[in-house]
Short mmCIF file of C-alpha atoms in Angstrom, two decimals:
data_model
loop_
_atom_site.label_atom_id
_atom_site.label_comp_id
_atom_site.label_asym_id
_atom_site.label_seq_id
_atom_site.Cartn_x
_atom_site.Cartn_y
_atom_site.Cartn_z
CA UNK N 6 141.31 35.55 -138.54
CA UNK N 7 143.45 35.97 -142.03
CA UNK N 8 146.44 38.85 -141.39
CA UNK N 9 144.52 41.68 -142.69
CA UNK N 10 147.19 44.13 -144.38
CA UNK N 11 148.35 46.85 -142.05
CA UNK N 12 150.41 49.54 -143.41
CA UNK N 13 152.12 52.38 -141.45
CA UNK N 14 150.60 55.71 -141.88
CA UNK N 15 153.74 56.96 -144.36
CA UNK N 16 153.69 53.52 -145.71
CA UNK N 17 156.81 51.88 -144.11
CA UNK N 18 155.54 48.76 -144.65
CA UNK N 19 154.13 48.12 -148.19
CA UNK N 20 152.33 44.87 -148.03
CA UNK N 21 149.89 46.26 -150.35
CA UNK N 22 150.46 49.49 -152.11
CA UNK N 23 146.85 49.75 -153.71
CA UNK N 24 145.27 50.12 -150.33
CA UNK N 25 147.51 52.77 -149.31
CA UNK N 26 146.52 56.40 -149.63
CA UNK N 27 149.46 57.53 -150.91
CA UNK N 28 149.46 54.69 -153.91
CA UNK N 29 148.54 56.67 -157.60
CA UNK N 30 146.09 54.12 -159.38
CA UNK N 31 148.17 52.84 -162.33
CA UNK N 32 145.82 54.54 -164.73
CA UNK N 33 147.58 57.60 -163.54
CA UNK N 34 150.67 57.20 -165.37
CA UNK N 35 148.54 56.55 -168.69
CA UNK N 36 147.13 59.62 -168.31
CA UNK N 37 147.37 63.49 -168.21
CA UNK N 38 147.74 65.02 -165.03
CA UNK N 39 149.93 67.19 -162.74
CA UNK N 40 151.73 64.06 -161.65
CA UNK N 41 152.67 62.94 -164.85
CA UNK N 42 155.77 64.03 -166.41
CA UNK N 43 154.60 66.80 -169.37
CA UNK N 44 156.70 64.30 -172.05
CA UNK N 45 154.15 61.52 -171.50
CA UNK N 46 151.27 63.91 -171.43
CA UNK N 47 152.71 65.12 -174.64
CA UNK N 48 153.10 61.65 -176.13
CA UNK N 49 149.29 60.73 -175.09
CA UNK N 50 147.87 63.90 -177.43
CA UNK N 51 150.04 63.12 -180.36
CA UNK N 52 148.72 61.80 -183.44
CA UNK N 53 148.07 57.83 -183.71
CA UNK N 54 150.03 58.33 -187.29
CA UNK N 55 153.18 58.57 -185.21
CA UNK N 56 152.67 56.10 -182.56
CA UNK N 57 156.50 56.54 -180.04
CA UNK N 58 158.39 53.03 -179.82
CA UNK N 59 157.32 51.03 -176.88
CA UNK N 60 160.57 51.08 -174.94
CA UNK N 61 160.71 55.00 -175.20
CA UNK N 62 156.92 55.41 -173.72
CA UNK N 63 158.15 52.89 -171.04
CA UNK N 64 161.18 54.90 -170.47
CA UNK N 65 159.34 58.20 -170.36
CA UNK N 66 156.75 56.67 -168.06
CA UNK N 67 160.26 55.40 -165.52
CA UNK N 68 161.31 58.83 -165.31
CA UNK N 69 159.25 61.15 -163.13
CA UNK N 70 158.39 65.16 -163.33
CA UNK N 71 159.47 67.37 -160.71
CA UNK N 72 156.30 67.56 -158.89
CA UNK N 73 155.91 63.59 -158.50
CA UNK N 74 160.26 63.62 -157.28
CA UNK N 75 158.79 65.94 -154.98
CA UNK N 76 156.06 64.25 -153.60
CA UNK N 77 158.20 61.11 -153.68
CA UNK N 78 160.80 63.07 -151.55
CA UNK N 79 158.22 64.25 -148.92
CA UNK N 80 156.96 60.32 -148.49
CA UNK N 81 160.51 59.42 -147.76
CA UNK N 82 161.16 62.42 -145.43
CA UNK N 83 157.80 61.47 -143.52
CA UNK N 84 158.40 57.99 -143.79
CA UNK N 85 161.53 58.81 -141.79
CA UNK N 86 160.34 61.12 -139.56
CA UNK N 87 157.48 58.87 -138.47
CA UNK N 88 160.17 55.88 -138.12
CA UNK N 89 161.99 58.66 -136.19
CA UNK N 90 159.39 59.40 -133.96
CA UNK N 91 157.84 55.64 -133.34
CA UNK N 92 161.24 54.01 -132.57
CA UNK N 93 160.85 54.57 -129.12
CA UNK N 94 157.43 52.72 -128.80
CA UNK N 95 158.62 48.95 -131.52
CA UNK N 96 162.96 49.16 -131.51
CA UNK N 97 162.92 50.82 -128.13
CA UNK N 98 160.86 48.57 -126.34
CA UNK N 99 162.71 45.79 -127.81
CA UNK N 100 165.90 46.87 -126.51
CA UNK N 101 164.98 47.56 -123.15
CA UNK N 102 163.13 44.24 -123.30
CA UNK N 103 166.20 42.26 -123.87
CA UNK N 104 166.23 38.75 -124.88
CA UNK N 105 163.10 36.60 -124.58
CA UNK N 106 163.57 34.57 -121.39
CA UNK N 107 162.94 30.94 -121.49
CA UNK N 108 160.42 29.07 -119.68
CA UNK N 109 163.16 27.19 -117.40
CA UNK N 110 164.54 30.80 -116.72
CA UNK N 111 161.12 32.38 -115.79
CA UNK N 112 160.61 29.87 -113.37
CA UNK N 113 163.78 29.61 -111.70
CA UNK N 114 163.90 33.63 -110.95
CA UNK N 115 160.81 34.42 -108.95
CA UNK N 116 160.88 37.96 -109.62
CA UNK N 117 158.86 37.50 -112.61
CA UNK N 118 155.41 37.34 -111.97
CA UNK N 119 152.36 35.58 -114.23
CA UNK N 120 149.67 37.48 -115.36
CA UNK N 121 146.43 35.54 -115.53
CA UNK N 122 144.52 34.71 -118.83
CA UNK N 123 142.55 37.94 -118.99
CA UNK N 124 145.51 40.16 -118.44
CA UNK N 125 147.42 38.48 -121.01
CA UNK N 126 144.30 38.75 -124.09
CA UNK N 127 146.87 41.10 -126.03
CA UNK N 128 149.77 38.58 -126.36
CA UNK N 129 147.28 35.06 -127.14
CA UNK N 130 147.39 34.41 -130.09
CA UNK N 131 144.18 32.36 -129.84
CA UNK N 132 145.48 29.26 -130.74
CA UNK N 133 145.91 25.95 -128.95
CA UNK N 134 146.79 26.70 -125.32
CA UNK N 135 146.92 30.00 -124.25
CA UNK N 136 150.05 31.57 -124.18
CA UNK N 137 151.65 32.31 -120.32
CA UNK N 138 152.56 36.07 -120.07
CA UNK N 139 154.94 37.38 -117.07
CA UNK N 140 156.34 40.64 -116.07
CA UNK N 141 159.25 41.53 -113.73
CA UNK N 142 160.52 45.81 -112.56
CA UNK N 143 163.13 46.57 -114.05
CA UNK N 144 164.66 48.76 -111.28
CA UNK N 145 166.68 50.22 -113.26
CA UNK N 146 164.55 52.26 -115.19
CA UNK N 147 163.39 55.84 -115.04
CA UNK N 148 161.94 56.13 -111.56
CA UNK N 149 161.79 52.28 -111.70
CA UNK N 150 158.29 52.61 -113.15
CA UNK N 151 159.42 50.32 -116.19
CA UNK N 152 159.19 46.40 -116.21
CA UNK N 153 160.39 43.43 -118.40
CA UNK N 154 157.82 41.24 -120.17
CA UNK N 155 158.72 37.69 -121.27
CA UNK N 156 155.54 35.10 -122.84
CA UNK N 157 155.41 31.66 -123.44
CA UNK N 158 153.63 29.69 -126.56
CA UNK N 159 150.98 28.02 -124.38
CA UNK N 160 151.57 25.00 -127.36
CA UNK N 161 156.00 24.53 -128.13
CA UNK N 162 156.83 26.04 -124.92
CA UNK N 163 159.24 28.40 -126.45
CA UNK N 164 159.72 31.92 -126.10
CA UNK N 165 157.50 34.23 -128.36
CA UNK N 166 160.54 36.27 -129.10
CA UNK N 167 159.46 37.93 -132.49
CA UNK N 168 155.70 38.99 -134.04
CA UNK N 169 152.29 41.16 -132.99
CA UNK N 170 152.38 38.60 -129.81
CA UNK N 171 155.79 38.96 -128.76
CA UNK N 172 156.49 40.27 -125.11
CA UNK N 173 157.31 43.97 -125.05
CA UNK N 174 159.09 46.26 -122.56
CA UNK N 175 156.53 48.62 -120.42
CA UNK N 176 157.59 51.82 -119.81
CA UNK N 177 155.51 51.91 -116.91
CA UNK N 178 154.10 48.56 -115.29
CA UNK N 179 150.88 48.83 -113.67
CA UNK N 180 150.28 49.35 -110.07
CA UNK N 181 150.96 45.31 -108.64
CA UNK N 182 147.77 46.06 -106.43
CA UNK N 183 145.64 46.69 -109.42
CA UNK N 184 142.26 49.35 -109.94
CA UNK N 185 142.13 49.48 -106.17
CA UNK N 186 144.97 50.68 -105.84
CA UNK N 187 144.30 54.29 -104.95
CA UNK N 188 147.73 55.51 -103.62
CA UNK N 189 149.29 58.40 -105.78
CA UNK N 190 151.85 56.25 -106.90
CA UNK N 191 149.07 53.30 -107.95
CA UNK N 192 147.29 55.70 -109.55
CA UNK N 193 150.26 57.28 -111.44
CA UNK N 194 151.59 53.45 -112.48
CA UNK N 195 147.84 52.47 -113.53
CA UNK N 196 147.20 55.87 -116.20
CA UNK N 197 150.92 55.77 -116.91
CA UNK N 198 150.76 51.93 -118.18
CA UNK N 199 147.42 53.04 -120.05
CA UNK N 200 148.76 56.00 -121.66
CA UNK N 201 152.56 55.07 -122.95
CA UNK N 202 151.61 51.50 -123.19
CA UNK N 203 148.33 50.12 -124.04
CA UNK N 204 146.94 52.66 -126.14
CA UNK N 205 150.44 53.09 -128.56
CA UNK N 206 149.62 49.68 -128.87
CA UNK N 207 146.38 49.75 -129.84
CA UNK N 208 147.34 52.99 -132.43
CA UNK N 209 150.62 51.25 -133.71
CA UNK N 210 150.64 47.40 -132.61
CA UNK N 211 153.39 45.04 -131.07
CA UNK N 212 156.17 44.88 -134.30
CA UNK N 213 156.36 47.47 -136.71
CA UNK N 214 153.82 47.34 -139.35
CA UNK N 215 151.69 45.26 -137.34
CA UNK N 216 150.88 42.76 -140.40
CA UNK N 217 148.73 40.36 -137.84
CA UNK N 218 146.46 42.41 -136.46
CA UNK N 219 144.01 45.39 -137.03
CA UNK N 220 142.82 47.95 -134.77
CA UNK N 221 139.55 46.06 -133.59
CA UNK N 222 141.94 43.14 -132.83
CA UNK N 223 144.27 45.02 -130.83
CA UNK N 224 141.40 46.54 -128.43
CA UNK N 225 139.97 44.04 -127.67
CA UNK N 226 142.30 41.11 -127.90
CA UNK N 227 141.91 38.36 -130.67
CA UNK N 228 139.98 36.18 -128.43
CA UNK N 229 137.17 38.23 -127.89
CA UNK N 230 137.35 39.93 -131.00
CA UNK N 231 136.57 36.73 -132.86
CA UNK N 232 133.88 35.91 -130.02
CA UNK N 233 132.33 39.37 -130.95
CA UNK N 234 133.09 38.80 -134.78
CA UNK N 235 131.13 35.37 -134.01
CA UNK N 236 128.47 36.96 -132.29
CA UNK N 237 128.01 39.86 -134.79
CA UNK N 238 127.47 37.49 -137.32
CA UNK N 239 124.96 35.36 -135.46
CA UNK N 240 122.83 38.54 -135.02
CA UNK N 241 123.37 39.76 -138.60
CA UNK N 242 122.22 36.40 -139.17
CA UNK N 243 119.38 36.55 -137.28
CA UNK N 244 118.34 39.93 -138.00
CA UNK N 245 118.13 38.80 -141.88
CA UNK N 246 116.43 35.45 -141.53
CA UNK N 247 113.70 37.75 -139.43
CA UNK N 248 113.44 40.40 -142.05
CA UNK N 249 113.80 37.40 -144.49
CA UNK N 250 110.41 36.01 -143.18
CA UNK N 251 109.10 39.12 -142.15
CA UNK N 252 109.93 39.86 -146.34
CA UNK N 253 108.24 36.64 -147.09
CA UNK N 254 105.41 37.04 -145.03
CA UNK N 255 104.30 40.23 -146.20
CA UNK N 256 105.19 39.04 -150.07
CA UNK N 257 102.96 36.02 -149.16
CA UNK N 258 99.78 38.79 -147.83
CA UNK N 259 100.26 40.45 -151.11
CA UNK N 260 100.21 37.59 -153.01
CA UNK N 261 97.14 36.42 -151.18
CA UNK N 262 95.67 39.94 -151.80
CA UNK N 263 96.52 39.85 -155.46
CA UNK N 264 94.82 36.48 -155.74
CA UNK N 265 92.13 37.86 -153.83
CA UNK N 266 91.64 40.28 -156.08
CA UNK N 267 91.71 38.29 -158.94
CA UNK N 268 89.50 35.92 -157.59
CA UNK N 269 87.35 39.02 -157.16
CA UNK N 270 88.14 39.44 -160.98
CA UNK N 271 87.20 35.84 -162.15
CA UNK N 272 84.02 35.76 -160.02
CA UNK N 273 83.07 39.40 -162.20
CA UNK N 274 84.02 37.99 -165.45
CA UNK N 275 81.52 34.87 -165.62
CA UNK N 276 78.73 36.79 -164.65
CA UNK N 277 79.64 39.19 -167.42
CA UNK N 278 79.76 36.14 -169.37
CA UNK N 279 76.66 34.69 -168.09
CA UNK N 280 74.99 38.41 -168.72
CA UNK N 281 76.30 38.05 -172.47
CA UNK N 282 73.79 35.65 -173.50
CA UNK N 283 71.01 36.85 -171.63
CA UNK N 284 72.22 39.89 -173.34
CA UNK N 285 71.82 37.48 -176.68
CA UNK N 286 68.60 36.45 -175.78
CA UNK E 233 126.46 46.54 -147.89
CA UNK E 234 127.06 44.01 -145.34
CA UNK E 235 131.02 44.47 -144.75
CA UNK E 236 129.94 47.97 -144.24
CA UNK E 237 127.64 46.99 -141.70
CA UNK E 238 130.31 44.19 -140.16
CA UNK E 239 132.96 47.76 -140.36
CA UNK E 240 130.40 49.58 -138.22
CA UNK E 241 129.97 47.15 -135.79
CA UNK E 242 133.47 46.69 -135.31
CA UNK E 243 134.36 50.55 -135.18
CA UNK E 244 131.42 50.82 -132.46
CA UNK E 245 132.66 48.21 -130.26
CA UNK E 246 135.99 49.58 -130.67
CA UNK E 247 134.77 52.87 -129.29
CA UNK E 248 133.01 51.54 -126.34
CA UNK E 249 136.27 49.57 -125.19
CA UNK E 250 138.17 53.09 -125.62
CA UNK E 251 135.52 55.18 -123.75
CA UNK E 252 135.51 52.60 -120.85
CA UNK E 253 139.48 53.05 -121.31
CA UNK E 254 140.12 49.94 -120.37
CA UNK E 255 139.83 46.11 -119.76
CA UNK E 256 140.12 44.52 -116.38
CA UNK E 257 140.36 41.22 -115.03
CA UNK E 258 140.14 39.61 -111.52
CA UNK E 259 143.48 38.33 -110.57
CA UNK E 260 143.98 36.07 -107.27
CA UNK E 261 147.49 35.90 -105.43
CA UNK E 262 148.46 34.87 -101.91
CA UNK E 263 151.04 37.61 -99.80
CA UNK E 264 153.03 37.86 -96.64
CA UNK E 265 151.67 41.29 -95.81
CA UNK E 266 154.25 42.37 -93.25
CA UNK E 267 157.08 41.55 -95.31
CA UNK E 268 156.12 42.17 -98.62
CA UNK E 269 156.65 45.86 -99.18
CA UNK E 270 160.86 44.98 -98.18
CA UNK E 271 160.91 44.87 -101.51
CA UNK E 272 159.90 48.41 -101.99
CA UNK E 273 160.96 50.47 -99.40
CA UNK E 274 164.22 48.15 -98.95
CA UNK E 275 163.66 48.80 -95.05
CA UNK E 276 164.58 46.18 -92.50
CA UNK E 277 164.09 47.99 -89.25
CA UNK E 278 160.14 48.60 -89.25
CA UNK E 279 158.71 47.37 -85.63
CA UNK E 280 156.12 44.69 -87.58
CA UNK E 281 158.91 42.45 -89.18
CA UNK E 282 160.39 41.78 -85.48
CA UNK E 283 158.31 38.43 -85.38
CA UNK E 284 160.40 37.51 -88.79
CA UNK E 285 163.38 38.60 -87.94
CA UNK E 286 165.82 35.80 -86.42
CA UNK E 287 169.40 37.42 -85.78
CA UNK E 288 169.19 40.01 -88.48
CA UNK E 289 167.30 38.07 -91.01
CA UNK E 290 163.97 38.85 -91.95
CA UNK E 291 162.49 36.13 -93.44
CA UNK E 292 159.64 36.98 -96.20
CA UNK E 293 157.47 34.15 -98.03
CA UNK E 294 156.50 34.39 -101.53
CA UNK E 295 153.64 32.95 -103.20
CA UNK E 296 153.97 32.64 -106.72
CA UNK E 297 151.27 31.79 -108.94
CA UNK E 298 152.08 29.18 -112.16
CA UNK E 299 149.74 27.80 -114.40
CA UNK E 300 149.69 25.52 -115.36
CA UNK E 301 152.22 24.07 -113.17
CA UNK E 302 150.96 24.96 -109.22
CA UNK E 303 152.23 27.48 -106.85
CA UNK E 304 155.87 27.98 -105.63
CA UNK E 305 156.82 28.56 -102.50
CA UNK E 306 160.01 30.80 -101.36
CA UNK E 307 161.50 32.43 -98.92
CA UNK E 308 163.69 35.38 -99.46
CA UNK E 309 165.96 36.29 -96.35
CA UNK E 310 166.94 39.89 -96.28
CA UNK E 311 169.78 40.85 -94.19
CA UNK E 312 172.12 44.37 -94.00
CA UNK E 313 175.12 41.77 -94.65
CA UNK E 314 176.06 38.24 -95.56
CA UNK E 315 174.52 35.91 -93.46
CA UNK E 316 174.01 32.34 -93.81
CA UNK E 317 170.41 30.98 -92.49
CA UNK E 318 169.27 27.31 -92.37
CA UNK E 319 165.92 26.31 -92.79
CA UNK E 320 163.99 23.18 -92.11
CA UNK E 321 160.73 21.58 -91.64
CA UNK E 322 158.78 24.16 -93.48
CA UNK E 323 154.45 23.51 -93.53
CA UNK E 324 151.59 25.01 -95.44
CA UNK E 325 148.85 24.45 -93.89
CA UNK E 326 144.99 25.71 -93.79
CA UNK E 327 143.17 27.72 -91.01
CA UNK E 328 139.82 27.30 -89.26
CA UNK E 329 138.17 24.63 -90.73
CA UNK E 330 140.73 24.08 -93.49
CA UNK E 331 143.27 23.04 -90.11
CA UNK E 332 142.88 19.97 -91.40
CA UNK E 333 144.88 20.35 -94.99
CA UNK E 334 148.46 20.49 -94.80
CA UNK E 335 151.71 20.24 -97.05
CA UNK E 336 154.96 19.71 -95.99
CA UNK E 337 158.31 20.27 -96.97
CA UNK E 338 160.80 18.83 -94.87
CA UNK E 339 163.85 19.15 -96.41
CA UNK E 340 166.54 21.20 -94.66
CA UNK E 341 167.49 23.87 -97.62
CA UNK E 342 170.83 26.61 -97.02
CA UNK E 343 170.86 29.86 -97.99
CA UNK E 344 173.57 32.91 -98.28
CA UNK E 345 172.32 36.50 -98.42
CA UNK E 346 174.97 37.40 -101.03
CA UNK E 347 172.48 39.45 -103.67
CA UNK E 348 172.25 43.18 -103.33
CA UNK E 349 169.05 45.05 -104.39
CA UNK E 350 169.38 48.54 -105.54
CA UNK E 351 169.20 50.18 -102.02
CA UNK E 352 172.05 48.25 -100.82
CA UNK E 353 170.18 45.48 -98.41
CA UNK E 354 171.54 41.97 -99.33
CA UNK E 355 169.34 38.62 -99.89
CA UNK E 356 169.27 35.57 -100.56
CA UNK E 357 166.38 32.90 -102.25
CA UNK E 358 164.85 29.79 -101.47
CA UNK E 359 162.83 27.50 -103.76
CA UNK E 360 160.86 25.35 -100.92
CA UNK E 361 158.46 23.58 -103.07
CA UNK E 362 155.29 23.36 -105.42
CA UNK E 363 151.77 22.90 -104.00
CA UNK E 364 149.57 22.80 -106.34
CA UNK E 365 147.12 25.68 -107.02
CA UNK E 366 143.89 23.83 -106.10
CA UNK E 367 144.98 22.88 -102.65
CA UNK E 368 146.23 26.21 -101.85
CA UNK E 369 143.13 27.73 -102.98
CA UNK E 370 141.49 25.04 -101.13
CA UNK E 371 143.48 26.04 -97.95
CA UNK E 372 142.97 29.56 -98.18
CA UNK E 373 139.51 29.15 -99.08
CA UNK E 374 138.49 31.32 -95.40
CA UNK E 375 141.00 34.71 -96.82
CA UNK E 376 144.35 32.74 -95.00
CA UNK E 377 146.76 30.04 -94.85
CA UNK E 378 149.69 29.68 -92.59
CA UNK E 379 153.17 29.39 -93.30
CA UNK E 380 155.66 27.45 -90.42
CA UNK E 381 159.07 26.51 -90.59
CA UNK E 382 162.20 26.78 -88.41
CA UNK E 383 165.05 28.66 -89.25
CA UNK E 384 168.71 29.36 -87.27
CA UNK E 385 170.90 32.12 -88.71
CA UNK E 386 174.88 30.55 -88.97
CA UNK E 387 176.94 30.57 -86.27
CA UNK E 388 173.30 29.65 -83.93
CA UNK E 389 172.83 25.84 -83.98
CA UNK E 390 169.57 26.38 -82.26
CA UNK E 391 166.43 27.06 -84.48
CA UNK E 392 163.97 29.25 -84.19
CA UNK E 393 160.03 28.57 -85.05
CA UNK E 394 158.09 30.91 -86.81
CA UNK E 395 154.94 31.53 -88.46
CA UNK E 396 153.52 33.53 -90.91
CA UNK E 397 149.72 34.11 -92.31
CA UNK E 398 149.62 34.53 -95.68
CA UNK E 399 146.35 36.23 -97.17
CA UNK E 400 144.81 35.88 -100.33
CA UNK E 401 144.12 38.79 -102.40
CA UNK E 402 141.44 39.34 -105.31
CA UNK E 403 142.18 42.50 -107.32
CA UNK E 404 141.13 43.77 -110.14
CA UNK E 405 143.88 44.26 -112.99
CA UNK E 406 144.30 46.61 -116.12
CA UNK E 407 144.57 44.25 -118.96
CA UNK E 408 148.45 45.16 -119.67
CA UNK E 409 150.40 45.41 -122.79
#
């Protein structure tokens, strides 16, 4: 499972500008076009005779034309909005969230409560032992529907207090009853933790930017994500050494048709042969 | 060709894990029922905690699940002031044909209800003990187990015996975030 590079959608993070969409290939600024400043279009159409010094292209290329300051200023002005409007869901969480507990703490304050291995897929990192995930109400929320989270490195023992596994606030803690819990107020807590929880998660990841995980990986947890990853590739596997003998199989009947039909050939040719000399005689 | 068939595969299984909505899992915990919705509607008067109640303390066991160290046992006593409660000779212990498997905790542990929860009503906490997960399970294994102890509420020097069955609940869970 190598980090794939995950960039947010105005490019807050850029781990790798060539992947995002609003990267111009570097050919671009070599080249005439609406983005390029109308000097170094200019420059590119003048005669080879008079070639400009190397410093001044470079200069020219450094300074930008009024459409690319433009579109430069609208990335920055969405790059803040979307900041803006995603605080709530990465800095938010993290300050209702509070410092990560320890284990010593967790255990001596029974109102936190352990989620089982299943319910905690989204904060295992899938390595070593799995990592122990609890959440406490915070009654102090808004209609006391939000809750604390706090996880545990299954392997040091420490807090997980930073990265895509780190324990995040919930705005709305699920129903402690579970699915079957059908009261309104189950109900509510159930949706509500889907909907302003799970799925901002799956959309925009634990930390901002995201860098360790990708979509896939977020839906369905890294643990079964690599299962199905493993399993995928087992059948793609599978399917190709079938079609690969399937392939060979057929290649094989036409060879054995073309030899066939040479031998069919061969067998013509001597008594053509043979038919010569009688043809002699 | 085949990373764009490994990208299709992944979207699709994305897709099916969105229009399900969800993941679950099957949790297992052990509850009080009578006394465990205190915490929730912060109410010490209904008729069913009566049994639990020793001098205006309810007394309401908690089962908490650890792995991978075992299960804790406490006791929370909820009162509607400070009260000081004693408590001694405290037993888990199975039912039917589980009778049979017991832990004890005989330790004499003090407690002050000097916490107040958000509605007001004051408690107080108990750490009893650990038993570990597979003999709870073990005595549980018929949907109970049964909680004893004996408890006096300060200035009573006499104690009172109660007990308590504790039920074991399987639910199904949203995988959470």
């Amino acid at each position: 499972m190598g980090p794939d590079v995950q960039t947010d959608l105005w490019g807050g993070q850029r781990a790798a500008p060539a992947l995002s969409p609003f990267a111009l290939p570097q050919a671009q600024t070599a080249s005439p076009s609406l983005w390029s400043p109308a000097a170094v279009s200019g420059q590119l159409v003048a005669p080879p005779a008079d070639p400009a010094p190397a410093a001044e292209v470079h200069a020219q290329v450094k300074n930008p034309g009024p459409l690319s300051s433009l579109w430069e200023g609208a990335k920055g002005l969405g790059s803040k909005a979307y900041r803006g409007l995603t605080a709530w869901n990465f800095e938010g969480r993290d300050a209702h969230n509070g410092q990560a507990p320890t284990q010593a703490e967790v255990d001596q304050d029974h109102s936190w409560r352990q989620l089982g291995h299943k319910e905690s897929i989204y904060h295992d990192n899938n390595r070593g032992a799995p990592e122990r995930k609890y959440v406490k109400d915070d009654p102090g929320s808004f209609l006391g529907l939000g809750g604390k989270e706090a996880v545990i490195d299954g392997d040091t023992g420490k807090p997980m207090a930073a990265g895509p596994y780190q324990a995040t606030y919930n705005y709305c803690n699920p129903a402690a009853g579970g699915i079957a819990d059908h009261s309104p107020r189950g109900i509510a807590r159930n949706l509500g933790h889907v909907a302003v929880d799970v799925i901002p998660y799956w959309f925009g990841g634990t930390v901002r930017g995201d860098e360790g995980t990708n979509f896939a990986q977020r839906v369905l947890g890294p643990e079964t994500y690599n299962k199905a990853g493993e399993k995928w590739s087992g059948a793609k596997n599978w399917a190709g050494s079938k079609l690969s003998s399937v392939g060979k199989g057929i290649s094989t009947g036409l060879h054995g048709l073309g030899g066939w039909a040479g031998a069919k050939t061969h067998q013509a040719e001597p008594q053509h042969d043979q038919a010569e000399p009688q043809h002699e005689h | 060709m085949s990373s764009a068939i490994t990208l299709l595969g992944q979207s699709a299984a994305s897709a099916l894990i969105l229009l399900l909505g969800c993941t679950t899992a099957t949790r297992i915990d052990y509850a009080h029922d009578p006394t465990e919705g205190i915490k929730t509607d912060h109410n010490l008067n209904r008729a069913e905690l009566a049994p639990f109640t020793v001098d205006g303390v309810v007394v309401a066991p908690l089962l908490r699940v650890l792995e991978p160290q075992g299960t804790q046992v406490w006791l929370t006593l909820w009162a509607a002031s400070g009260k000081t409660a004693a408590v001694r000779t405290v037993q888990l212990s199975g039912t039917g044909a589980q009778s049979a498997l017991i832990r004890q905790f005989p330790e004499e542990k003090t407690v002050t209800t000097d916490k107040t929860d958000v509605k007001g009503v004051q408690y107080g906490d108990i750490l009893v003990g650990l038993v570990g997960s597979d003999a709870l399970a073990a005595m549980a294994s018929e949907g109970r187990a049964r909680l004893t102890l004996d408890l006096r509420v300060s200035p009573a020097v006499e104690y009172r015996h109660l007990s308590f069955d504790i039920t074991r609940h399987i639910t199904k869970q949203w995988v959470t975030h």
